[in-house]
XYZ file of C-alpha atoms in Angstrom:
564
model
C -15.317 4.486 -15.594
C -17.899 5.683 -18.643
C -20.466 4.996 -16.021
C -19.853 7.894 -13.848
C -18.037 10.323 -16.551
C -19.092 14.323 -15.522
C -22.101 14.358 -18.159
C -24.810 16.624 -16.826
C -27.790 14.514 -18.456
C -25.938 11.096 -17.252
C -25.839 9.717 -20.876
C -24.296 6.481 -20.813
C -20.952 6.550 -23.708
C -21.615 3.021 -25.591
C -17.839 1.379 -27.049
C -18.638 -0.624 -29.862
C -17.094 -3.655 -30.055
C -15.509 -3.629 -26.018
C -17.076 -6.930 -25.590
C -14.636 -8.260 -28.387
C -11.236 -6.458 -27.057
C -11.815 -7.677 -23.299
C -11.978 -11.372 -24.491
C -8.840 -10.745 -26.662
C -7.157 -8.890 -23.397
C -8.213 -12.431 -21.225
C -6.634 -14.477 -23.915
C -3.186 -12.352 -23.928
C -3.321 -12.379 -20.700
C -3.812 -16.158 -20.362
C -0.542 -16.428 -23.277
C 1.586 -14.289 -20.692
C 0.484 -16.929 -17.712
C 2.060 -19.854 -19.837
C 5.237 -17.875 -21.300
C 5.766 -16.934 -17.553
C 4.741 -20.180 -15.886
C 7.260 -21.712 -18.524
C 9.943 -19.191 -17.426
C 9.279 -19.228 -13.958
C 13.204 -20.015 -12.145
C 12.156 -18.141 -8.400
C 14.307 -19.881 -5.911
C 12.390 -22.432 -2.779
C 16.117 -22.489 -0.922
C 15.998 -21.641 2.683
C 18.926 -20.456 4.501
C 20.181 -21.168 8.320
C 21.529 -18.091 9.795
C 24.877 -18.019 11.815
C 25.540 -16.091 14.776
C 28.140 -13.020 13.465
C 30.758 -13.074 15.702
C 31.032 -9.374 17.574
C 34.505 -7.173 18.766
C 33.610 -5.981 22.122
C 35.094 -2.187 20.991
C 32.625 -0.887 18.860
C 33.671 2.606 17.380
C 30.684 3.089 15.105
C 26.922 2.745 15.852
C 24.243 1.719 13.757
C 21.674 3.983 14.520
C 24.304 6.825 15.062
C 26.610 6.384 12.154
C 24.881 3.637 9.687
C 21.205 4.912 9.976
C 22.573 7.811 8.211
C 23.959 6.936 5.528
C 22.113 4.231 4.369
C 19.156 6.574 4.428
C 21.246 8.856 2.860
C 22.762 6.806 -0.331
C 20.515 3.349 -0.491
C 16.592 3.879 1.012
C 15.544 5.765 -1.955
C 15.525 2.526 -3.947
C 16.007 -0.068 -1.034
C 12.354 0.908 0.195
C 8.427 0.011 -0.049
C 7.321 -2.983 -2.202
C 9.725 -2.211 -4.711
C 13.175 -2.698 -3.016
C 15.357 -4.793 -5.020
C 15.882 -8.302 -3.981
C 13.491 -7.474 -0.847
C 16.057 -5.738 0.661
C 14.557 -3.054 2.570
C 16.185 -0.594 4.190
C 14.468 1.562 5.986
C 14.537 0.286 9.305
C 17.501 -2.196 11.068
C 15.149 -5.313 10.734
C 14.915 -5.222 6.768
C 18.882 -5.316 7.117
C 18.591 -8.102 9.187
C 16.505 -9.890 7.143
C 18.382 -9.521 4.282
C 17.688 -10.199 0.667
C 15.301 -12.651 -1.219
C 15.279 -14.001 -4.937
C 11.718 -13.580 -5.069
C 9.766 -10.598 -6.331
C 7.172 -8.488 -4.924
C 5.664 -7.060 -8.155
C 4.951 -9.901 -10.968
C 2.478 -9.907 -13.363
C 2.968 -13.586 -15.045
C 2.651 -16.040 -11.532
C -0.013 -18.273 -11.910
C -0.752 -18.600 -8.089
C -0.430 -16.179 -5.010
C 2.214 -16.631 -3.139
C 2.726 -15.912 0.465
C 3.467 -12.399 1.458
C 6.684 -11.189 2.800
C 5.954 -8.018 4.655
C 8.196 -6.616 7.132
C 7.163 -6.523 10.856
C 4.163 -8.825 9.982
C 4.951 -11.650 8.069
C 8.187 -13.023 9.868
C 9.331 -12.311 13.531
C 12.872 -13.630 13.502
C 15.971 -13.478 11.566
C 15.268 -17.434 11.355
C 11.956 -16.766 10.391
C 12.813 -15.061 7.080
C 15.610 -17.843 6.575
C 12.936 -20.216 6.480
C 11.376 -18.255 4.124
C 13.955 -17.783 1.254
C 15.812 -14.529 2.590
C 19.315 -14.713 3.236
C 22.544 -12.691 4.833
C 23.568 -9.755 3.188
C 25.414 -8.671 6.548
C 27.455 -12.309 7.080
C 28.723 -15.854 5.716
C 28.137 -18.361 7.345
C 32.003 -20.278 8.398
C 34.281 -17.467 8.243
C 36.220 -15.628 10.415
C 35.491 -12.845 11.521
C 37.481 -10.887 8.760
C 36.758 -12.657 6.311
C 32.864 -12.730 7.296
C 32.461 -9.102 7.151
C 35.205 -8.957 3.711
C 32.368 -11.706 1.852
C 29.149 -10.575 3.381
C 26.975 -9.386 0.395
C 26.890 -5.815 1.516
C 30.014 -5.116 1.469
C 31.145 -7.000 -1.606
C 28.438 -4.839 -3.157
C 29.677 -1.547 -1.987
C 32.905 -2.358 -2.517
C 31.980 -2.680 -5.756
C 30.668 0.335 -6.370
C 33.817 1.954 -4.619
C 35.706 0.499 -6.780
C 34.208 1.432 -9.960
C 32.423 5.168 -9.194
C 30.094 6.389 -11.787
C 31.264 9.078 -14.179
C 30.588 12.843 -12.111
C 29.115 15.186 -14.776
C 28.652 12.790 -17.720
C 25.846 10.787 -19.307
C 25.723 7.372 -17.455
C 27.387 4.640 -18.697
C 24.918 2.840 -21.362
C 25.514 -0.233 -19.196
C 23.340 1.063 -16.322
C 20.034 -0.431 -16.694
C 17.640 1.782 -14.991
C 13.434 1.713 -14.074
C 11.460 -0.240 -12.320
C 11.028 -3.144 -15.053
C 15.224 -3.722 -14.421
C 15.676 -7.343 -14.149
C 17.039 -7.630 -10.542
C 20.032 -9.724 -10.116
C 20.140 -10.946 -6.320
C 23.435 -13.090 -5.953
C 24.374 -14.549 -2.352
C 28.060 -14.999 -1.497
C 28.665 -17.974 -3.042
C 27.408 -16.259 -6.459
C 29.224 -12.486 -5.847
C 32.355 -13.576 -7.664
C 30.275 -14.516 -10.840
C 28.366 -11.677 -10.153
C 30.962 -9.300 -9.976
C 32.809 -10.325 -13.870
C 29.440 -10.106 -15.266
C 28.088 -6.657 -13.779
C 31.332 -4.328 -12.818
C 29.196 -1.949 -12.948
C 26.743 -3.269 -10.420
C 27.792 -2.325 -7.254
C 26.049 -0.109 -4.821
C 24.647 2.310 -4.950
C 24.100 1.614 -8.459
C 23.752 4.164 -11.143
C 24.539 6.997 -8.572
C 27.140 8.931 -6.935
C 28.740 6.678 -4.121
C 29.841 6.393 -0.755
C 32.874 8.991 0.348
C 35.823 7.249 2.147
C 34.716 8.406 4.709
C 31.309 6.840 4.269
C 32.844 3.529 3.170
C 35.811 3.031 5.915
C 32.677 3.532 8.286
C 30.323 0.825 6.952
C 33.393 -1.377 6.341
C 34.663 -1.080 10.013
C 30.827 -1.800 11.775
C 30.898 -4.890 9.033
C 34.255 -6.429 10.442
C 33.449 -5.481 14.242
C 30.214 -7.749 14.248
C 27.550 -5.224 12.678
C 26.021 -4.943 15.824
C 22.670 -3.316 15.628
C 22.222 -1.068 18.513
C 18.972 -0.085 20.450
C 17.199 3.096 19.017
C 17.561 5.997 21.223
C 13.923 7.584 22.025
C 13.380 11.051 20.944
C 11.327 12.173 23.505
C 11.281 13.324 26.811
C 9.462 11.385 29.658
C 6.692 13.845 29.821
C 6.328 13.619 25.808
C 6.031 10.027 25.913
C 3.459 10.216 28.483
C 1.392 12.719 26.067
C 2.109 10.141 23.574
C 1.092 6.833 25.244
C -2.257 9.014 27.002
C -3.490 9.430 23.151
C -2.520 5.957 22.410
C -5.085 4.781 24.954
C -7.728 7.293 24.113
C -7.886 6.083 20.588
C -7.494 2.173 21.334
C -10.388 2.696 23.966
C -12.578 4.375 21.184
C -11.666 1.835 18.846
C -12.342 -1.336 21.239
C -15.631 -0.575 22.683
C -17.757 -4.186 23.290
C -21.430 -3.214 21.858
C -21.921 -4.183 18.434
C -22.657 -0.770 16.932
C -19.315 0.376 18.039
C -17.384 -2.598 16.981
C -18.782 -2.573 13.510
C -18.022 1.060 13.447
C -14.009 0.458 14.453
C -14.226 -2.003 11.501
C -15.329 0.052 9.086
C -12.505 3.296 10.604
C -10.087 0.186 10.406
C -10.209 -0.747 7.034
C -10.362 2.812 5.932
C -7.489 4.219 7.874
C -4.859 0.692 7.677
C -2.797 1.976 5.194
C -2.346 5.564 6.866
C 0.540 7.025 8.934
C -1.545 8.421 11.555
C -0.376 11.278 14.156
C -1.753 13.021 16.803
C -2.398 16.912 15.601
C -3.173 18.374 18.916
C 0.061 17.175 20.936
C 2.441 19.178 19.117
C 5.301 16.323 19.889
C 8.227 17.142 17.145
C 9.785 15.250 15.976
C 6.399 13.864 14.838
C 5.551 10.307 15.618
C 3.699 8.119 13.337
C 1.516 5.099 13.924
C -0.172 2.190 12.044
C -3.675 1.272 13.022
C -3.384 -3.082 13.425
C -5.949 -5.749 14.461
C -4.100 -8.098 17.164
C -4.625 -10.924 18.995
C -3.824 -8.905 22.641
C -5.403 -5.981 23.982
C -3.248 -3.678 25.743
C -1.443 -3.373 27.920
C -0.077 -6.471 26.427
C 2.283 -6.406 23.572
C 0.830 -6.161 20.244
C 0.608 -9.226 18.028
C -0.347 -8.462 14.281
C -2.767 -9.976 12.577
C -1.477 -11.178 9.639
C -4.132 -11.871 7.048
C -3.150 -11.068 3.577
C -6.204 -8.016 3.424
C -7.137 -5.973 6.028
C -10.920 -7.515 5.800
C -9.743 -11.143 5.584
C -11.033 -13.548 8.706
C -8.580 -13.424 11.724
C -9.556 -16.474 13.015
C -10.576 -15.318 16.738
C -11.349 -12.320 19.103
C -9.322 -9.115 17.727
C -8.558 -5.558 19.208
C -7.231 -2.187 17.186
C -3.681 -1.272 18.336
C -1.953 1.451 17.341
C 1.959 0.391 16.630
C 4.350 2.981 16.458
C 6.331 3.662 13.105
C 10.328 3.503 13.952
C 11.177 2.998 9.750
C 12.401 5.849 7.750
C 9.218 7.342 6.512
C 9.769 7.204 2.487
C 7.264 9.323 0.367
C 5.453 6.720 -1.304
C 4.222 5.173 1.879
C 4.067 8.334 3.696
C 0.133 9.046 3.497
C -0.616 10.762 6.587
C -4.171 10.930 8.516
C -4.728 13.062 11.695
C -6.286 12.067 14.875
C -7.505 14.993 17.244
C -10.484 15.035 19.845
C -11.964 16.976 16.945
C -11.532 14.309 14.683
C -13.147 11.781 17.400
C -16.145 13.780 18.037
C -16.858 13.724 14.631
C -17.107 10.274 14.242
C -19.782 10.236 17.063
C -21.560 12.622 15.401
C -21.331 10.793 12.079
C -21.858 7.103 13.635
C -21.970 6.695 17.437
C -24.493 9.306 18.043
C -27.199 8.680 14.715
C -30.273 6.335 15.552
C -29.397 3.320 13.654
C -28.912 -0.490 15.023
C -26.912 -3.508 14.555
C -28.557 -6.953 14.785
C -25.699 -9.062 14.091
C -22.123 -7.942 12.568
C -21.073 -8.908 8.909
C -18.833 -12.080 8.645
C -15.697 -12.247 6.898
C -16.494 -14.347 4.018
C -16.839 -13.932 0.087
C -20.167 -12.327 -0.054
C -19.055 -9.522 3.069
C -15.395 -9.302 1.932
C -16.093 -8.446 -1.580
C -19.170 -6.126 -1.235
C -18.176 -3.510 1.652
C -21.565 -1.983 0.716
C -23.345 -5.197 2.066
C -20.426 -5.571 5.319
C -21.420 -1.765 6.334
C -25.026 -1.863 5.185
C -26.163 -1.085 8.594
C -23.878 2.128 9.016
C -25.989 4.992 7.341
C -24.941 5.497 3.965
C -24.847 8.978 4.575
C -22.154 8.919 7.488
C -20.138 6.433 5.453
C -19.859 9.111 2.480
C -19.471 11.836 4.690
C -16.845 9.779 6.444
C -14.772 9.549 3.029
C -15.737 13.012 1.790
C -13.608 14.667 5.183
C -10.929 13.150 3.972
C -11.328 12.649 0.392
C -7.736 13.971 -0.174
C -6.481 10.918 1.841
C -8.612 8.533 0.018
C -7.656 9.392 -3.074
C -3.942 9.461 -2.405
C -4.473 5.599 -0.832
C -5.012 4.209 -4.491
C -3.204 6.588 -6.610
C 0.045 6.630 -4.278
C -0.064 3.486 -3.261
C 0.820 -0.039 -3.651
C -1.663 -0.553 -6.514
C -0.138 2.436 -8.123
C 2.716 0.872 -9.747
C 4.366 1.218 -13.686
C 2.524 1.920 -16.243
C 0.192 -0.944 -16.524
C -1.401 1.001 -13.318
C -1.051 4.539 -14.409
C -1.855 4.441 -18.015
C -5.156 4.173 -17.175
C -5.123 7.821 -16.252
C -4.119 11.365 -17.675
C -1.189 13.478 -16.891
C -3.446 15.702 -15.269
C -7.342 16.143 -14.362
C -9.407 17.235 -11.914
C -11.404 15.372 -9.121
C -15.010 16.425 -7.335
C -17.790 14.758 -5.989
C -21.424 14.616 -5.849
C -22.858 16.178 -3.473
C -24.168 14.061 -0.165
C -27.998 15.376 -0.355
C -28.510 14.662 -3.760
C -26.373 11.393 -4.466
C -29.260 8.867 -5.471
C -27.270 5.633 -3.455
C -27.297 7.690 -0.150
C -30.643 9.579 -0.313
C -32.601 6.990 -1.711
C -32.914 3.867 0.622
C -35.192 1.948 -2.757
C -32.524 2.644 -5.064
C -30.043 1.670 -2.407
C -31.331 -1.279 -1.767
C -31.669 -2.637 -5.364
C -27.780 -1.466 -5.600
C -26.030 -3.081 -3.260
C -26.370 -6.718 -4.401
C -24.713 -5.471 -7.521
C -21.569 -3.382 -6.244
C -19.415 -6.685 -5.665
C -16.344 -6.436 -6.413
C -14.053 -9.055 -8.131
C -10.409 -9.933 -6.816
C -11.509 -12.405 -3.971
C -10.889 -15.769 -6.374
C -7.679 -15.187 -7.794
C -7.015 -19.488 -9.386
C -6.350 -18.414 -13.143
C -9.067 -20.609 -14.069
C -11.701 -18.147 -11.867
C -10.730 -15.335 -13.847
C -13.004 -15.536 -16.890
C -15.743 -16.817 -15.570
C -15.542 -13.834 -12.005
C -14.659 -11.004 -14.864
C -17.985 -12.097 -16.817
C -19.789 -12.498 -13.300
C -18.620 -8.710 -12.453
C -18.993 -7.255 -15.300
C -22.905 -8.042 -15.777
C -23.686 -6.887 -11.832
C -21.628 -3.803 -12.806
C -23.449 -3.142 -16.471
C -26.800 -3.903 -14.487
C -26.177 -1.764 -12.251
C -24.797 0.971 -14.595
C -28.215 0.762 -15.990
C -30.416 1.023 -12.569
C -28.275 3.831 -11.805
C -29.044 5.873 -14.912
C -32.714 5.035 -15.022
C -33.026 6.804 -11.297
C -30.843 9.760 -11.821
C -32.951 10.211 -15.044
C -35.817 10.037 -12.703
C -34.354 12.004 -10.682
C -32.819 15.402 -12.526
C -35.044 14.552 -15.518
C -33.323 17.964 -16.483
C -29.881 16.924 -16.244
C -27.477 18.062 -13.157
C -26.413 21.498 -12.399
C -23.395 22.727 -10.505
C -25.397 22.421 -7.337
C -25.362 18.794 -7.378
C -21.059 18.897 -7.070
C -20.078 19.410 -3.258
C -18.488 22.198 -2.456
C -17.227 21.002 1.019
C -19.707 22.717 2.864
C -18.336 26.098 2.626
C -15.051 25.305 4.334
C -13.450 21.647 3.025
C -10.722 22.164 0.713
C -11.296 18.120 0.232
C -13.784 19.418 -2.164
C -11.741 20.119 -5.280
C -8.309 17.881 -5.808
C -5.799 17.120 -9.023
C -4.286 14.111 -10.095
C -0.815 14.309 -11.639
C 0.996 11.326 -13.508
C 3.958 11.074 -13.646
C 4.960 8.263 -16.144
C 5.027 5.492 -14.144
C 3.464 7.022 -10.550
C 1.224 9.772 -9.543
C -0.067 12.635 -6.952
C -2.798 14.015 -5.772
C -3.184 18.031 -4.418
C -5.850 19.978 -3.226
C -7.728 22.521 -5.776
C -8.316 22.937 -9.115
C -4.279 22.806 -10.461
C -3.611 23.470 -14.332
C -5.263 24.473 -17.258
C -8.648 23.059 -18.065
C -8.197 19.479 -18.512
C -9.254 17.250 -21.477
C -11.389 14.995 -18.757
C -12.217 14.885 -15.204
C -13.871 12.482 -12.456
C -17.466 13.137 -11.218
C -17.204 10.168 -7.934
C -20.487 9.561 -6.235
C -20.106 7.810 -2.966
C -20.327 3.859 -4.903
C -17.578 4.730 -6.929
C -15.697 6.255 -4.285
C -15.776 3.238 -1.870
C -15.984 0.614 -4.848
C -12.844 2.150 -6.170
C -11.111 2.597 -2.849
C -11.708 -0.935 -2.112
C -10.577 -2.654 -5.607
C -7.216 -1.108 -5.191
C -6.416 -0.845 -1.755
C -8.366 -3.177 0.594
C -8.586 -5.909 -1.444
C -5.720 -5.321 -3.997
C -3.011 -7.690 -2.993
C 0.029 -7.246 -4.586
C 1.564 -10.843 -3.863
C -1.540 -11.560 -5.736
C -1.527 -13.776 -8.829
C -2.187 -12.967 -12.834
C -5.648 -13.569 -12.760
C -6.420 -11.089 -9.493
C -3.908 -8.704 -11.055
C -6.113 -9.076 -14.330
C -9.241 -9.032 -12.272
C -8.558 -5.586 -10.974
C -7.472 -3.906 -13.693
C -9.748 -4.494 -16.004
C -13.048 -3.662 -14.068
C -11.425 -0.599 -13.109
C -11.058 -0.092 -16.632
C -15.045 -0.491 -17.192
């Protein structure tokens, strides 16, 4: 990021011999391809799913007596992207779905592969069968006992029952802990080989585990049928009225049929995707959260996601903005939360609906508009879309260094363990108050990602790397013009005299990171300066387009311009 470093005179750091280490970084990275396509052993089986045979007495509940304690002892690892063996946790479906030998997170395939995300990218217990996941909750020809004794679950916990880590010691130097662990995901025709080679490995692994209590419960739902109960509702009938009223404010906002609004709900829509959003003025506890989705059916019909692998990828026909309701157990690192209010909404028809600006035709979903949001928005002032992003900038920032690009330390050494974050200010930042400079810009703030076949990656790094160099040099040629006296304090905003957006910090923490508002810490050794194209450029390289089912070369892609 020399390009934008805080340098009052915008002198441009030169790294000799850069040119040289980025073609040896292509070439490891082309050696790791073949050592992993060599190694690659992920499993195509597909598994048919058998109905589990139910008592009709049930004495436990899942969402009464199971919810609990799996959120309790298991969704702390068995959550987000990361959850071993896919097997998430945090909500009755991922349980249901059960576990998959594929991973999430790898750096050596040579091809993407399709995405497995829960709620979206399978509808059915079948589905997922079809799709490599198989029964951790029954076995397919047993009895009844003997299904819910050989299900995976509860060979795993007991497991772990039987073999409780050490209370008050060092853990056993058998426990292989972190996020690089290699996974073992046995089904329950491979638990018994599982079990003499990892005694150890039961569940919950590498921590204190389930009381009898806590055991004899799971164990007894498991050999009644592990029914899976309906969730009760929190609210009363007058809060879920509240609820559903702003629910149809917002999707009415969001689905208005002229142009101008519709290319405004795209660009709040692939701002705002990844956001648990919650309605600030209802005052509804417990709180709920939603998730802002394009679907094929406009309500009041029942929502059906689109299920493109990026928020700005082509859905194929006529879409509306829904907004689902979150029932999983809200984990921290997807927690990122985003207020809607009727302040909120009159603010973006000040900032958009309400400015004297037109829309001949609305962007397309292809290459050139999908990897250039500065040419997809280009009719959108570029002064609302800053502003837009500087409200919130707290949220923004969290987006791509909390979440799903921010992942180990191939993501977070990038960054130090703490530094401070501000931004230029919206009247003088050259992009947004200068339409010539603009204009000459915009062709050049692609970004690459899109073609992810390992043989596009040298040839879209060199492609993206010249547009970015170029227009690392048209950008310090009209600053210079500009401030031909260098920048002063008055060109950092100082959120207009009453955003505490202004000012944030960015803590690492080995192999993750936070974000908090203010100045935090001592003076730190560096800091970011972000002017509205490196705001959006870098939002939109790690979350929008970042996928992380994604292959080598758009891993590759993505972390080495946002090394530049």
């Amino acid at each position: 990021m020399t390009d934008f470093l805080a340098n009052s005179s915008h002198r441009l750091f030169q790294r000799p011999g850069l040119g040289l280490l980025r073609c040896i970084l292509l070439g490891v990275t082309l050696l790791a391809l073949s050592s992993g396509c060599q190694n690659e052993q992920d499993s195509d089986a597909t598994y048919e799913e058998a109905p589990r045979p139910q008592q009709l007495v049930q004495h436990f509940q899942f969402h009464r007596d199971i919810k609990p304690i799996l959120e309790q002892k298991c969704v702390a690892c068995h959550a987000c992207n990361d959850a071993p063996c896919q097997l998430k946790l945090e909500a009755a479906s991922g349980l249901e779905r059960g576990a998959s030998k594929h991973k999430v997170y790898d750096g050596s395939r040579a091809e993407d592969i399709a995405p497995t995300r829960l709620h979206v990218d399978g509808h059915s217990v079948q589905d997922w069968r079809q799709q490599g996941f198989y029964s951790v909750l029954s076995t397919p020809g047993q009895t009844q006992a003997a299904d819910a004794k050989a299900s995976v679950l509860m060979q795993m916990l007991t497991l772990g029952y039987q073999n409780p880590v050490a209370v008050a010691e060092p853990l056993d130097e058998r426990y292989r802990l972190g996020i690089t662990r290699q996974s073992q995901c046995p089904t329950p025709d491979e638990f018994a080989e599982y079990a003499d080679d990892n005694p150890q490995g039961g569940m919950p692994y590498g921590v204190s585990g389930l009381s009898a209590n806590e055991f004899n419960t799971v164990k007894t739902w498991l050999e009644q049928g592990a029914v899976i109960d309906q969730a009760p509702t929190p609210f009363t009938a007058a809060q879920q009225q509240q609820i559903q009223t702003q629910i149809e404010t917002w999707e009415s906002f969001l689905n208005q049929p002229d142009m101008k609004s519709q290319l405004v709900a795209r660009y709040l829509y692939e701002h705002l995707f990844l956001a648990h959003l919650y309605f600030s003025d209802i005052g509804v506890q417990p709180t709920p959260f939603f998730q802002l989705v394009r679907s094929y059916r406009n309500a009041p019909e029942p929502i059906e996601v689109v299920a493109t692998v990026r928020p700005n990828d082509d859905p194929g026909r006529p879409i509306y903005y829904r907004l689902r309701p979150i029932t999983d157990t809200l984990v921290h690192k997807t927690h990122i939360i985003y207020g809607l209010n009727d302040q909120r909404m009159q603010r973006y028809r000040a900032l958009f609906l309400q400015q004297d600006w037109q829309v001949d035709s609305l962007p397309g979903y292809d290459y050139q508009h999908a990897s250039n949001p500065f040419l997809a928005f280009a009719a959108i002032p570029a002064r609302a879309r800053y502003q837009f992003m500087l409200d919130s900038a707290e949220y923004f920032t969290r987006t791509f260094i909390r979440g799903p690009v921010c992942r180990g330390q191939i993501a977070t050494d990038v960054i130090r363990d703490q530094f401070w974050v501000m931004f230029e200010d919206p009247a003088q930042e050259q992009y947004v108050s200068n339409e010539d400079h603009r204009r000459k810009a915009t062709p050049l703030l692609g970004l690459p990602g899109e073609k992810s076949h390992i043989l596009d990656l040298g040839s879209e790094w060199l492609k993206y790397q010249n547009k970015r160099n170029r227009y690392r040099d048209l950008r310090t040629r009209q600053y210079h013009r500009a401030f031909n006296q260098g920048l002063s304090l008055n060109n950092i905003w100082d959120g207009d005299g009453h955003n505490n957006n202004a000012f944030l910090t960015v803590f690492r923490h080995h192999n993750s990171a936070s974000v908090e508002r203010g100045w935090w810490g001592r003076n730190p050794k560096t800091l970011w300066l972000m002017d509205y194209p490196l705001f959006e450029r870098t939002y939109y390289e790690l979350v929008v387009n970042f996928n992380v089912f994604g292959s080598v070369s758009h891993q590759a892609q993505t972390r080495l311009y946002f090394d530049l």
